[in-house]
Amino acid sequence: MQTILVLGGTGKTGRRVVTRLHERDLPVRVGSRSGDPAFDWEDPATWAPALQGVGAVYVSYYPDLAVPGAPEAVGAFARLAVDSGARRLVLLSGRGEEEAQAAERALIDSGADWTILRAAWFDQNFSENYLLEPVLAGHVVLPAGDVAEPFVDADDIADVAVAALTEDGHSGQIYELTGPRLLTFADAVAAIAAASGREIGYTRVSPEDYAGALAAEGVPADVIDLLIYLFTTVLDGRNASLGDGVRRALGRSPRDFADYAREVAATGIWKAADA
Ligand SMILES: NC(=O)c1ccc[n+]([C@@H]2O[C@H](COP(=O)([O-])OP(=O)(O)OC[C@H]3O[C@@H](n4cnc5c(N)ncnc54)[C@H](OP(=O)(O)O)[C@@H]3O)[C@@H](O)[C@H]2O)c1
Protein backbone atom coordinates (compact mmCIF):
# COMPACT_ATOMS: atom_id res chain seq x y z
CA MET A 1 0.00 0.00 0.00
CA GLN A 2 1.37 3.42 -0.94
CA THR A 3 1.57 6.26 1.57
CA ILE A 4 -1.55 8.33 2.27
CA LEU A 5 -0.76 12.04 2.55
CA VAL A 6 -3.06 13.95 4.93
CA LEU A 7 -2.95 17.71 4.35
CA GLY A 8 -3.88 19.68 7.46
CA GLY A 9 -2.94 16.48 9.30
CA THR A 10 -2.61 18.30 12.63
CA GLY A 11 -5.94 20.16 12.27
CA LYS A 12 -9.51 19.40 13.31
CA THR A 13 -10.37 16.84 10.61
CA GLY A 14 -6.86 15.90 9.41
CA ARG A 15 -5.69 14.85 12.89
CA ARG A 16 -8.65 12.48 13.17
CA VAL A 17 -7.96 11.05 9.69
CA VAL A 18 -4.31 10.42 10.67
CA THR A 19 -5.36 8.65 13.90
CA ARG A 20 -7.77 6.35 12.03
CA LEU A 21 -5.18 5.47 9.37
CA HIS A 22 -2.56 4.72 12.07
CA GLU A 23 -5.08 2.48 13.83
CA ARG A 24 -5.31 0.47 10.60
CA ASP A 25 -1.51 0.30 10.32
CA LEU A 26 -1.60 2.15 7.01
CA PRO A 27 1.39 4.24 5.90
CA VAL A 28 0.56 7.91 6.59
CA ARG A 29 2.34 11.23 6.10
CA VAL A 30 1.19 14.44 7.78
CA GLY A 31 1.17 17.32 5.29
CA SER A 32 1.48 20.60 7.15
CA ARG A 33 4.11 23.20 7.92
CA SER A 34 5.14 21.15 10.96
CA GLY A 35 5.26 17.86 9.00
CA ASP A 36 8.40 16.04 7.86
CA PRO A 37 8.95 16.98 5.09
CA ALA A 38 7.15 20.26 5.68
CA PHE A 39 4.20 21.06 3.40
CA ASP A 40 3.18 24.69 2.93
CA TRP A 41 0.33 25.80 0.65
CA GLU A 42 2.17 29.10 0.25
CA ASP A 43 5.40 27.44 -0.95
CA PRO A 44 4.79 25.14 -3.96
CA ALA A 45 8.41 23.94 -3.74
CA THR A 46 7.36 21.90 -0.67
CA TRP A 47 4.60 20.02 -2.52
CA ALA A 48 6.65 17.50 -4.58
CA PRO A 49 8.71 16.17 -1.62
CA ALA A 50 5.48 15.62 0.37
CA LEU A 51 4.01 13.67 -2.59
CA GLN A 52 6.92 11.19 -2.92
CA GLY A 53 5.57 7.62 -2.89
CA VAL A 54 2.01 8.80 -2.21
CA GLY A 55 -1.02 6.94 -3.63
CA ALA A 56 -3.88 8.96 -2.07
CA VAL A 57 -4.28 12.43 -0.54
CA TYR A 58 -6.75 14.00 1.90
CA VAL A 59 -6.79 17.60 0.64
CA SER A 60 -7.70 20.08 3.36
CA TYR A 61 -6.90 23.66 2.34
CA TYR A 62 -5.98 26.39 4.80
CA PRO A 63 -7.40 28.84 5.75
CA ASP A 64 -10.49 28.32 3.57
CA LEU A 65 -11.34 27.43 -0.02
CA ALA A 66 -13.17 30.79 -0.23
CA VAL A 67 -9.98 32.88 -0.03
CA PRO A 68 -8.51 34.35 -3.23
CA GLY A 69 -6.03 32.00 -4.92
CA ALA A 70 -7.43 28.81 -3.35
CA PRO A 71 -8.87 27.26 -6.57
CA GLU A 72 -5.58 27.90 -8.40
CA ALA A 73 -3.51 26.39 -5.57
CA VAL A 74 -5.77 23.33 -5.23
CA GLY A 75 -5.77 22.81 -9.01
CA ALA A 76 -1.98 23.09 -9.28
CA PHE A 77 -1.52 20.75 -6.32
CA ALA A 78 -3.97 18.18 -7.74
CA ARG A 79 -2.22 18.15 -11.14
CA LEU A 80 1.15 17.66 -9.45
CA ALA A 81 -0.29 14.89 -7.28
CA VAL A 82 -1.62 13.01 -10.32
CA ASP A 83 1.70 13.51 -12.20
CA SER A 84 3.51 12.17 -9.11
CA GLY A 85 1.43 8.97 -9.13
CA ALA A 86 -1.32 9.74 -6.57
CA ARG A 87 -4.61 8.40 -8.01
CA ARG A 88 -7.09 9.12 -5.25
CA LEU A 89 -7.83 12.68 -4.04
CA VAL A 90 -10.41 13.42 -1.31
CA LEU A 91 -11.18 17.14 -0.97
CA LEU A 92 -12.62 18.76 2.15
CA SER A 93 -14.95 21.49 0.87
CA GLY A 94 -17.69 23.72 2.23
CA ARG A 95 -21.44 23.72 1.56
CA GLY A 96 -23.01 26.47 -0.52
CA GLU A 97 -19.74 28.25 -1.29
CA GLU A 98 -19.32 29.23 -4.94
CA GLU A 99 -15.60 29.81 -4.41
CA ALA A 100 -15.17 26.35 -2.90
CA GLN A 101 -16.92 24.88 -5.91
CA ALA A 102 -14.32 26.50 -8.19
CA ALA A 103 -11.65 24.65 -6.19
CA GLU A 104 -13.66 21.42 -6.49
CA ARG A 105 -13.74 21.80 -10.29
CA ALA A 106 -10.01 22.48 -10.39
CA LEU A 107 -9.34 19.26 -8.44
CA ILE A 108 -11.78 17.23 -10.58
CA ASP A 109 -10.09 18.54 -13.78
CA SER A 110 -6.79 16.98 -12.64
CA GLY A 111 -8.06 13.59 -13.83
CA ALA A 112 -7.71 11.97 -10.39
CA ASP A 113 -10.23 9.56 -8.86
CA TRP A 114 -11.91 12.24 -6.74
CA THR A 115 -14.33 12.43 -3.82
CA ILE A 116 -15.68 15.75 -2.53
CA LEU A 117 -16.70 16.18 1.12
CA ARG A 118 -18.92 19.29 1.39
CA ALA A 119 -19.03 19.85 5.12
CA ALA A 120 -21.34 21.98 7.27
CA TRP A 121 -19.88 24.04 10.18
CA PHE A 122 -17.93 21.75 12.46
CA ASP A 123 -19.15 21.07 16.03
CA GLN A 124 -15.49 21.30 17.04
CA ASN A 125 -15.36 25.06 16.31
CA PHE A 126 -16.71 25.34 19.89
CA SER A 127 -13.96 23.20 21.45
CA GLU A 128 -10.92 23.32 19.17
CA ASN A 129 -11.20 26.70 17.47
CA TYR A 130 -12.14 30.37 17.79
CA LEU A 131 -15.44 29.73 19.64
CA LEU A 132 -13.75 27.99 22.59
CA GLU A 133 -12.63 31.25 24.18
CA PRO A 134 -16.11 32.88 24.33
CA VAL A 135 -17.59 29.60 25.63
CA LEU A 136 -15.01 29.63 28.45
CA ALA A 137 -15.73 33.32 29.12
CA GLY A 138 -19.44 32.43 29.50
CA HIS A 139 -20.76 34.69 26.75
CA VAL A 140 -20.80 34.06 23.00
CA VAL A 141 -21.35 37.09 20.76
CA LEU A 142 -21.86 36.45 17.04
CA PRO A 143 -23.57 37.97 13.98
CA ALA A 144 -25.86 34.93 13.71
CA GLY A 145 -29.58 34.95 14.47
CA ASP A 146 -32.45 32.69 13.46
CA VAL A 147 -30.78 30.94 10.53
CA ALA A 148 -30.17 27.33 11.46
CA GLU A 149 -27.11 25.28 10.55
CA PRO A 150 -26.77 21.46 10.55
CA PHE A 151 -23.46 21.38 12.51
CA VAL A 152 -21.40 18.28 11.70
CA ASP A 153 -19.01 16.33 13.90
CA ALA A 154 -15.36 16.24 12.71
CA ASP A 155 -15.30 12.54 13.70
CA ASP A 156 -17.97 11.85 11.07
CA ILE A 157 -16.00 13.81 8.46
CA ALA A 158 -12.88 11.78 9.31
CA ASP A 159 -14.81 8.49 9.06
CA VAL A 160 -16.07 9.43 5.58
CA ALA A 161 -12.61 10.66 4.53
CA VAL A 162 -10.97 7.38 5.59
CA ALA A 163 -13.61 5.36 3.73
CA ALA A 164 -13.02 7.41 0.58
CA LEU A 165 -9.23 7.16 0.91
CA THR A 166 -9.13 3.41 1.51
CA GLU A 167 -12.22 1.79 -0.08
CA ASP A 168 -13.53 1.51 -3.61
CA GLY A 169 -16.97 2.90 -4.44
CA HIS A 170 -16.52 6.55 -3.38
CA SER A 171 -14.87 7.88 -6.53
CA GLY A 172 -16.94 10.56 -8.32
CA GLN A 173 -19.14 11.16 -5.24
CA ILE A 174 -20.02 14.54 -3.73
CA TYR A 175 -21.00 13.92 -0.10
CA GLU A 176 -22.95 16.66 1.71
CA LEU A 177 -21.81 16.10 5.31
CA THR A 178 -24.11 17.48 8.00
CA GLY A 179 -25.32 16.52 11.43
CA PRO A 180 -28.81 15.04 11.90
CA ARG A 181 -30.43 18.29 13.13
CA LEU A 182 -30.64 22.01 12.38
CA LEU A 183 -29.57 24.32 15.23
CA THR A 184 -29.13 28.07 15.49
CA PHE A 185 -25.87 29.24 17.07
CA ALA A 186 -27.92 30.12 20.16
CA ASP A 187 -29.27 26.52 20.25
CA ALA A 188 -25.72 25.15 20.00
CA VAL A 189 -24.52 27.37 22.85
CA ALA A 190 -27.53 26.32 24.95
CA ALA A 191 -26.66 22.64 24.34
CA ILE A 192 -23.09 23.29 25.50
CA ALA A 193 -24.37 25.13 28.58
CA ALA A 194 -26.69 22.22 29.43
CA ALA A 195 -23.98 19.60 28.91
CA SER A 196 -21.37 21.48 30.92
CA GLY A 197 -23.74 22.65 33.68
CA ARG A 198 -22.78 26.29 33.16
CA GLU A 199 -24.57 29.50 32.31
CA ILE A 200 -23.40 30.68 28.90
CA GLY A 201 -25.07 33.72 27.36
CA TYR A 202 -25.64 34.29 23.67
CA THR A 203 -25.96 37.72 22.01
CA ARG A 204 -26.56 38.44 18.36
CA VAL A 205 -24.79 41.52 17.00
CA SER A 206 -24.60 43.13 13.56
CA PRO A 207 -21.77 42.04 11.24
CA GLU A 208 -20.38 45.60 11.49
CA ASP A 209 -20.23 45.49 15.30
CA TYR A 210 -18.69 42.00 15.20
CA ALA A 211 -16.02 43.13 12.72
CA GLY A 212 -15.30 46.19 14.88
CA ALA A 213 -14.90 44.08 18.03
CA LEU A 214 -12.53 41.66 16.25
CA ALA A 215 -10.46 44.56 14.90
CA ALA A 216 -10.20 46.02 18.42
CA GLU A 217 -8.83 42.64 19.60
CA GLY A 218 -6.14 42.85 16.90
CA VAL A 219 -7.55 40.12 14.61
CA PRO A 220 -5.99 40.53 11.13
CA ALA A 221 -8.21 42.12 8.45
CA ASP A 222 -8.19 39.05 6.14
CA VAL A 223 -9.38 36.81 8.99
CA ILE A 224 -12.15 39.31 9.83
CA ASP A 225 -13.22 39.39 6.15
CA LEU A 226 -13.35 35.59 6.05
CA LEU A 227 -15.44 35.37 9.25
CA ILE A 228 -17.87 38.04 8.04
CA TYR A 229 -18.22 36.19 4.71
CA LEU A 230 -18.94 32.92 6.57
CA PHE A 231 -21.46 34.50 8.98
CA THR A 232 -23.28 36.55 6.32
CA THR A 233 -23.04 35.04 2.82
CA VAL A 234 -22.71 31.39 3.80
CA LEU A 235 -25.07 31.66 6.80
CA ASP A 236 -27.91 33.31 4.86
CA GLY A 237 -30.18 30.26 4.93
CA ARG A 238 -28.78 28.54 1.83
CA ASN A 239 -27.41 25.70 3.98
CA ALA A 240 -30.38 25.34 6.33
CA SER A 241 -31.11 21.79 5.24
CA LEU A 242 -29.79 18.34 6.11
CA GLY A 243 -27.40 16.44 3.82
CA ASP A 244 -27.31 12.67 3.42
CA GLY A 245 -23.55 12.25 2.91
CA VAL A 246 -22.73 10.44 6.17
CA ARG A 247 -25.48 7.89 5.57
CA ARG A 248 -24.61 7.42 1.89
CA ALA A 249 -20.89 6.97 2.59
CA LEU A 250 -21.05 4.98 5.83
CA GLY A 251 -24.57 3.50 6.02
CA ARG A 252 -25.23 5.06 9.45
CA SER A 253 -26.64 8.29 10.89
CA PRO A 254 -24.42 11.27 11.72
CA ARG A 255 -23.64 12.11 15.34
CA ASP A 256 -25.93 14.58 17.10
CA PHE A 257 -24.61 17.88 18.50
CA ALA A 258 -25.90 16.94 21.97
CA ASP A 259 -23.70 13.80 21.97
CA TYR A 260 -20.70 15.89 20.94
CA ALA A 261 -21.48 18.42 23.70
CA ARG A 262 -21.84 15.68 26.36
CA GLU A 263 -18.57 14.02 25.35
CA VAL A 264 -16.56 17.26 25.29
CA ALA A 265 -18.11 18.45 28.58
CA ALA A 266 -16.94 15.19 30.20
CA THR A 267 -13.30 16.04 29.28
CA GLY A 268 -13.54 19.19 31.42
CA ILE A 269 -12.24 21.60 28.78
CA TRP A 270 -15.40 23.75 29.01
CA LYS A 271 -15.00 24.34 32.75
CA ALA A 272 -15.00 28.10 33.41
CA ALA A 273 -11.53 29.55 34.00
CA ASP A 274 -12.47 30.51 37.59
CA ALA A 275 -14.21 27.18 38.41
N1 LIG B 1 -14.23 24.89 10.52
C1 LIG B 1 -15.35 24.65 9.86
O1 LIG B 1 -16.46 24.75 10.42
C2 LIG B 1 -15.29 24.24 8.41
C3 LIG B 1 -16.49 23.87 7.75
C4 LIG B 1 -16.43 23.44 6.42
C5 LIG B 1 -15.21 23.39 5.77
N2 LIG B 1 -14.07 23.78 6.42
C6 LIG B 1 -12.78 23.74 5.71
O2 LIG B 1 -11.83 23.05 6.46
C7 LIG B 1 -10.52 23.47 6.09
C8 LIG B 1 -9.67 23.54 7.33
O3 LIG B 1 -10.12 24.57 8.15
P1 LIG B 1 -10.05 24.52 9.71
O4 LIG B 1 -10.35 25.89 10.19
O5 LIG B 1 -10.89 23.39 10.21
O6 LIG B 1 -8.50 24.27 10.03
P2 LIG B 1 -7.79 23.02 10.70
O7 LIG B 1 -7.80 21.88 9.73
O8 LIG B 1 -8.31 22.76 12.07
O9 LIG B 1 -6.28 23.49 11.02
C9 LIG B 1 -5.35 23.91 10.17
C10 LIG B 1 -4.42 22.80 9.60
O10 LIG B 1 -3.81 23.34 8.46
C11 LIG B 1 -2.39 23.38 8.65
N3 LIG B 1 -1.91 24.63 8.02
C12 LIG B 1 -2.04 25.91 8.46
N4 LIG B 1 -1.47 26.75 7.59
C13 LIG B 1 -0.96 25.99 6.58
C14 LIG B 1 -0.22 26.27 5.39
N5 LIG B 1 0.11 27.51 5.04
N6 LIG B 1 0.16 25.23 4.60
C15 LIG B 1 -0.13 23.95 4.94
N7 LIG B 1 -0.84 23.62 6.04
C16 LIG B 1 -1.23 24.63 6.86
C17 LIG B 1 -2.16 23.30 10.16
O11 LIG B 1 -0.92 22.69 10.49
P3 LIG B 1 0.48 23.51 10.64
O12 LIG B 1 0.20 24.64 11.58
O13 LIG B 1 1.44 22.48 11.13
O14 LIG B 1 0.84 23.98 9.25
C18 LIG B 1 -3.33 22.38 10.56
O15 LIG B 1 -2.97 21.03 10.31
C19 LIG B 1 -10.70 24.78 5.31
O16 LIG B 1 -10.46 24.55 3.93
C20 LIG B 1 -12.16 25.12 5.52
O17 LIG B 1 -12.74 25.75 4.41
C21 LIG B 1 -14.08 24.19 7.71
Coordinates of C-alpha atoms and ligand atoms in Angstrom, one line a residue:
M1 CA 0.0 0.0 0.0
Q2 CA 1.4 3.4 -0.9
T3 CA 1.6 6.3 1.6
I4 CA -1.5 8.3 2.3
L5 CA -0.8 12.0 2.6
V6 CA -3.1 13.9 4.9
L7 CA -3.0 17.7 4.4
G8 CA -3.9 19.7 7.5
G9 CA -2.9 16.5 9.3
T10 CA -2.6 18.3 12.6
G11 CA -5.9 20.2 12.3
K12 CA -9.5 19.4 13.3
T13 CA -10.4 16.8 10.6
G14 CA -6.9 15.9 9.4
R15 CA -5.7 14.9 12.9
R16 CA -8.7 12.5 13.2
V17 CA -8.0 11.1 9.7
V18 CA -4.3 10.4 10.7
T19 CA -5.4 8.6 13.9
R20 CA -7.8 6.4 12.0
L21 CA -5.2 5.5 9.4
H22 CA -2.6 4.7 12.1
E23 CA -5.1 2.5 13.8
R24 CA -5.3 0.5 10.6
D25 CA -1.5 0.3 10.3
L26 CA -1.6 2.1 7.0
P27 CA 1.4 4.2 5.9
V28 CA 0.6 7.9 6.6
R29 CA 2.3 11.2 6.1
V30 CA 1.2 14.4 7.8
G31 CA 1.2 17.3 5.3
S32 CA 1.5 20.6 7.2
R33 CA 4.1 23.2 7.9
S34 CA 5.1 21.2 11.0
G35 CA 5.3 17.9 9.0
D36 CA 8.4 16.0 7.9
P37 CA 8.9 17.0 5.1
A38 CA 7.1 20.3 5.7
F39 CA 4.2 21.1 3.4
D40 CA 3.2 24.7 2.9
W41 CA 0.3 25.8 0.6
E42 CA 2.2 29.1 0.2
D43 CA 5.4 27.4 -0.9
P44 CA 4.8 25.1 -4.0
A45 CA 8.4 23.9 -3.7
T46 CA 7.4 21.9 -0.7
W47 CA 4.6 20.0 -2.5
A48 CA 6.7 17.5 -4.6
P49 CA 8.7 16.2 -1.6
A50 CA 5.5 15.6 0.4
L51 CA 4.0 13.7 -2.6
Q52 CA 6.9 11.2 -2.9
G53 CA 5.6 7.6 -2.9
V54 CA 2.0 8.8 -2.2
G55 CA -1.0 6.9 -3.6
A56 CA -3.9 9.0 -2.1
V57 CA -4.3 12.4 -0.5
Y58 CA -6.7 14.0 1.9
V59 CA -6.8 17.6 0.6
S60 CA -7.7 20.1 3.4
Y61 CA -6.9 23.7 2.3
Y62 CA -6.0 26.4 4.8
P63 CA -7.4 28.8 5.8
D64 CA -10.5 28.3 3.6
L65 CA -11.3 27.4 0.0
A66 CA -13.2 30.8 -0.2
V67 CA -10.0 32.9 0.0
P68 CA -8.5 34.3 -3.2
G69 CA -6.0 32.0 -4.9
A70 CA -7.4 28.8 -3.3
P71 CA -8.9 27.3 -6.6
E72 CA -5.6 27.9 -8.4
A73 CA -3.5 26.4 -5.6
V74 CA -5.8 23.3 -5.2
G75 CA -5.8 22.8 -9.0
A76 CA -2.0 23.1 -9.3
F77 CA -1.5 20.8 -6.3
A78 CA -4.0 18.2 -7.7
R79 CA -2.2 18.2 -11.1
L80 CA 1.1 17.7 -9.5
A81 CA -0.3 14.9 -7.3
V82 CA -1.6 13.0 -10.3
D83 CA 1.7 13.5 -12.2
S84 CA 3.5 12.2 -9.1
G85 CA 1.4 9.0 -9.1
A86 CA -1.3 9.7 -6.6
R87 CA -4.6 8.4 -8.0
R88 CA -7.1 9.1 -5.2
L89 CA -7.8 12.7 -4.0
V90 CA -10.4 13.4 -1.3
L91 CA -11.2 17.1 -1.0
L92 CA -12.6 18.8 2.1
S93 CA -14.9 21.5 0.9
G94 CA -17.7 23.7 2.2
R95 CA -21.4 23.7 1.6
G96 CA -23.0 26.5 -0.5
E97 CA -19.7 28.3 -1.3
E98 CA -19.3 29.2 -4.9
E99 CA -15.6 29.8 -4.4
A100 CA -15.2 26.3 -2.9
Q101 CA -16.9 24.9 -5.9
A102 CA -14.3 26.5 -8.2
A103 CA -11.7 24.6 -6.2
E104 CA -13.7 21.4 -6.5
R105 CA -13.7 21.8 -10.3
A106 CA -10.0 22.5 -10.4
L107 CA -9.3 19.3 -8.4
I108 CA -11.8 17.2 -10.6
D109 CA -10.1 18.5 -13.8
S110 CA -6.8 17.0 -12.6
G111 CA -8.1 13.6 -13.8
A112 CA -7.7 12.0 -10.4
D113 CA -10.2 9.6 -8.9
W114 CA -11.9 12.2 -6.7
T115 CA -14.3 12.4 -3.8
I116 CA -15.7 15.7 -2.5
L117 CA -16.7 16.2 1.1
R118 CA -18.9 19.3 1.4
A119 CA -19.0 19.9 5.1
A120 CA -21.3 22.0 7.3
W121 CA -19.9 24.0 10.2
F122 CA -17.9 21.8 12.5
D123 CA -19.2 21.1 16.0
Q124 CA -15.5 21.3 17.0
N125 CA -15.4 25.1 16.3
F126 CA -16.7 25.3 19.9
S127 CA -14.0 23.2 21.4
E128 CA -10.9 23.3 19.2
N129 CA -11.2 26.7 17.5
Y130 CA -12.1 30.4 17.8
L131 CA -15.4 29.7 19.6
L132 CA -13.7 28.0 22.6
E133 CA -12.6 31.3 24.2
P134 CA -16.1 32.9 24.3
V135 CA -17.6 29.6 25.6
L136 CA -15.0 29.6 28.5
A137 CA -15.7 33.3 29.1
G138 CA -19.4 32.4 29.5
H139 CA -20.8 34.7 26.7
V140 CA -20.8 34.1 23.0
V141 CA -21.4 37.1 20.8
L142 CA -21.9 36.4 17.0
P143 CA -23.6 38.0 14.0
A144 CA -25.9 34.9 13.7
G145 CA -29.6 35.0 14.5
D146 CA -32.5 32.7 13.5
V147 CA -30.8 30.9 10.5
A148 CA -30.2 27.3 11.5
E149 CA -27.1 25.3 10.5
P150 CA -26.8 21.5 10.5
F151 CA -23.5 21.4 12.5
V152 CA -21.4 18.3 11.7
D153 CA -19.0 16.3 13.9
A154 CA -15.4 16.2 12.7
D155 CA -15.3 12.5 13.7
D156 CA -18.0 11.8 11.1
I157 CA -16.0 13.8 8.5
A158 CA -12.9 11.8 9.3
D159 CA -14.8 8.5 9.1
V160 CA -16.1 9.4 5.6
A161 CA -12.6 10.7 4.5
V162 CA -11.0 7.4 5.6
A163 CA -13.6 5.4 3.7
A164 CA -13.0 7.4 0.6
L165 CA -9.2 7.2 0.9
T166 CA -9.1 3.4 1.5
E167 CA -12.2 1.8 -0.1
D168 CA -13.5 1.5 -3.6
G169 CA -17.0 2.9 -4.4
H170 CA -16.5 6.5 -3.4
S171 CA -14.9 7.9 -6.5
G172 CA -16.9 10.6 -8.3
Q173 CA -19.1 11.2 -5.2
I174 CA -20.0 14.5 -3.7
Y175 CA -21.0 13.9 -0.1
E176 CA -22.9 16.7 1.7
L177 CA -21.8 16.1 5.3
T178 CA -24.1 17.5 8.0
G179 CA -25.3 16.5 11.4
P180 CA -28.8 15.0 11.9
R181 CA -30.4 18.3 13.1
L182 CA -30.6 22.0 12.4
L183 CA -29.6 24.3 15.2
T184 CA -29.1 28.1 15.5
F185 CA -25.9 29.2 17.1
A186 CA -27.9 30.1 20.2
D187 CA -29.3 26.5 20.3
A188 CA -25.7 25.2 20.0
V189 CA -24.5 27.4 22.8
A190 CA -27.5 26.3 25.0
A191 CA -26.7 22.6 24.3
I192 CA -23.1 23.3 25.5
A193 CA -24.4 25.1 28.6
A194 CA -26.7 22.2 29.4
A195 CA -24.0 19.6 28.9
S196 CA -21.4 21.5 30.9
G197 CA -23.7 22.7 33.7
R198 CA -22.8 26.3 33.2
E199 CA -24.6 29.5 32.3
I200 CA -23.4 30.7 28.9
G201 CA -25.1 33.7 27.4
Y202 CA -25.6 34.3 23.7
T203 CA -26.0 37.7 22.0
R204 CA -26.6 38.4 18.4
V205 CA -24.8 41.5 17.0
S206 CA -24.6 43.1 13.6
P207 CA -21.8 42.0 11.2
E208 CA -20.4 45.6 11.5
D209 CA -20.2 45.5 15.3
Y210 CA -18.7 42.0 15.2
A211 CA -16.0 43.1 12.7
G212 CA -15.3 46.2 14.9
A213 CA -14.9 44.1 18.0
L214 CA -12.5 41.7 16.3
A215 CA -10.5 44.6 14.9
A216 CA -10.2 46.0 18.4
E217 CA -8.8 42.6 19.6
G218 CA -6.1 42.8 16.9
V219 CA -7.5 40.1 14.6
P220 CA -6.0 40.5 11.1
A221 CA -8.2 42.1 8.4
D222 CA -8.2 39.0 6.1
V223 CA -9.4 36.8 9.0
I224 CA -12.1 39.3 9.8
D225 CA -13.2 39.4 6.1
L226 CA -13.4 35.6 6.1
L227 CA -15.4 35.4 9.3
I228 CA -17.9 38.0 8.0
Y229 CA -18.2 36.2 4.7
L230 CA -18.9 32.9 6.6
F231 CA -21.5 34.5 9.0
T232 CA -23.3 36.6 6.3
T233 CA -23.0 35.0 2.8
V234 CA -22.7 31.4 3.8
L235 CA -25.1 31.7 6.8
D236 CA -27.9 33.3 4.9
G237 CA -30.2 30.3 4.9
R238 CA -28.8 28.5 1.8
N239 CA -27.4 25.7 4.0
A240 CA -30.4 25.3 6.3
S241 CA -31.1 21.8 5.2
L242 CA -29.8 18.3 6.1
G243 CA -27.4 16.4 3.8
D244 CA -27.3 12.7 3.4
G245 CA -23.5 12.3 2.9
V246 CA -22.7 10.4 6.2
R247 CA -25.5 7.9 5.6
R248 CA -24.6 7.4 1.9
A249 CA -20.9 7.0 2.6
L250 CA -21.1 5.0 5.8
G251 CA -24.6 3.5 6.0
R252 CA -25.2 5.1 9.4
S253 CA -26.6 8.3 10.9
P254 CA -24.4 11.3 11.7
R255 CA -23.6 12.1 15.3
D256 CA -25.9 14.6 17.1
F257 CA -24.6 17.9 18.5
A258 CA -25.9 16.9 22.0
D259 CA -23.7 13.8 22.0
Y260 CA -20.7 15.9 20.9
A261 CA -21.5 18.4 23.7
R262 CA -21.8 15.7 26.4
E263 CA -18.6 14.0 25.4
V264 CA -16.6 17.3 25.3
A265 CA -18.1 18.5 28.6
A266 CA -16.9 15.2 30.2
T267 CA -13.3 16.0 29.3
G268 CA -13.5 19.2 31.4
I269 CA -12.2 21.6 28.8
W270 CA -15.4 23.7 29.0
K271 CA -15.0 24.3 32.7
A272 CA -15.0 28.1 33.4
A273 CA -11.5 29.5 34.0
D274 CA -12.5 30.5 37.6
A275 CA -14.2 27.2 38.4
Ligands
LIG1 N1 -14.2 24.9 10.5 C1 -15.3 24.7 9.9 O1 -16.5 24.7 10.4 C2 -15.3 24.2 8.4 C3 -16.5 23.9 7.7 C4 -16.4 23.4 6.4 C5 -15.2 23.4 5.8 N2 -14.1 23.8 6.4 C6 -12.8 23.7 5.7 O2 -11.8 23.0 6.5 C7 -10.5 23.5 6.1 C8 -9.7 23.5 7.3 O3 -10.1 24.6 8.1 P1 -10.0 24.5 9.7 O4 -10.4 25.9 10.2 O5 -10.9 23.4 10.2 O6 -8.5 24.3 10.0 P2 -7.8 23.0 10.7 O7 -7.8 21.9 9.7 O8 -8.3 22.8 12.1 O9 -6.3 23.5 11.0 C9 -5.4 23.9 10.2 C10 -4.4 22.8 9.6 O10 -3.8 23.3 8.5 C11 -2.4 23.4 8.6 N3 -1.9 24.6 8.0 C12 -2.0 25.9 8.5 N4 -1.5 26.8 7.6 C13 -1.0 26.0 6.6 C14 -0.2 26.3 5.4 N5 0.1 27.5 5.0 N6 0.2 25.2 4.6 C15 -0.1 23.9 4.9 N7 -0.8 23.6 6.0 C16 -1.2 24.6 6.9 C17 -2.2 23.3 10.2 O11 -0.9 22.7 10.5 P3 0.5 23.5 10.6 O12 0.2 24.6 11.6 O13 1.4 22.5 11.1 O14 0.8 24.0 9.3 C18 -3.3 22.4 10.6 O15 -3.0 21.0 10.3 C19 -10.7 24.8 5.3 O16 -10.5 24.5 3.9 C20 -12.2 25.1 5.5 O17 -12.7 25.7 4.4 C21 -14.1 24.2 7.7

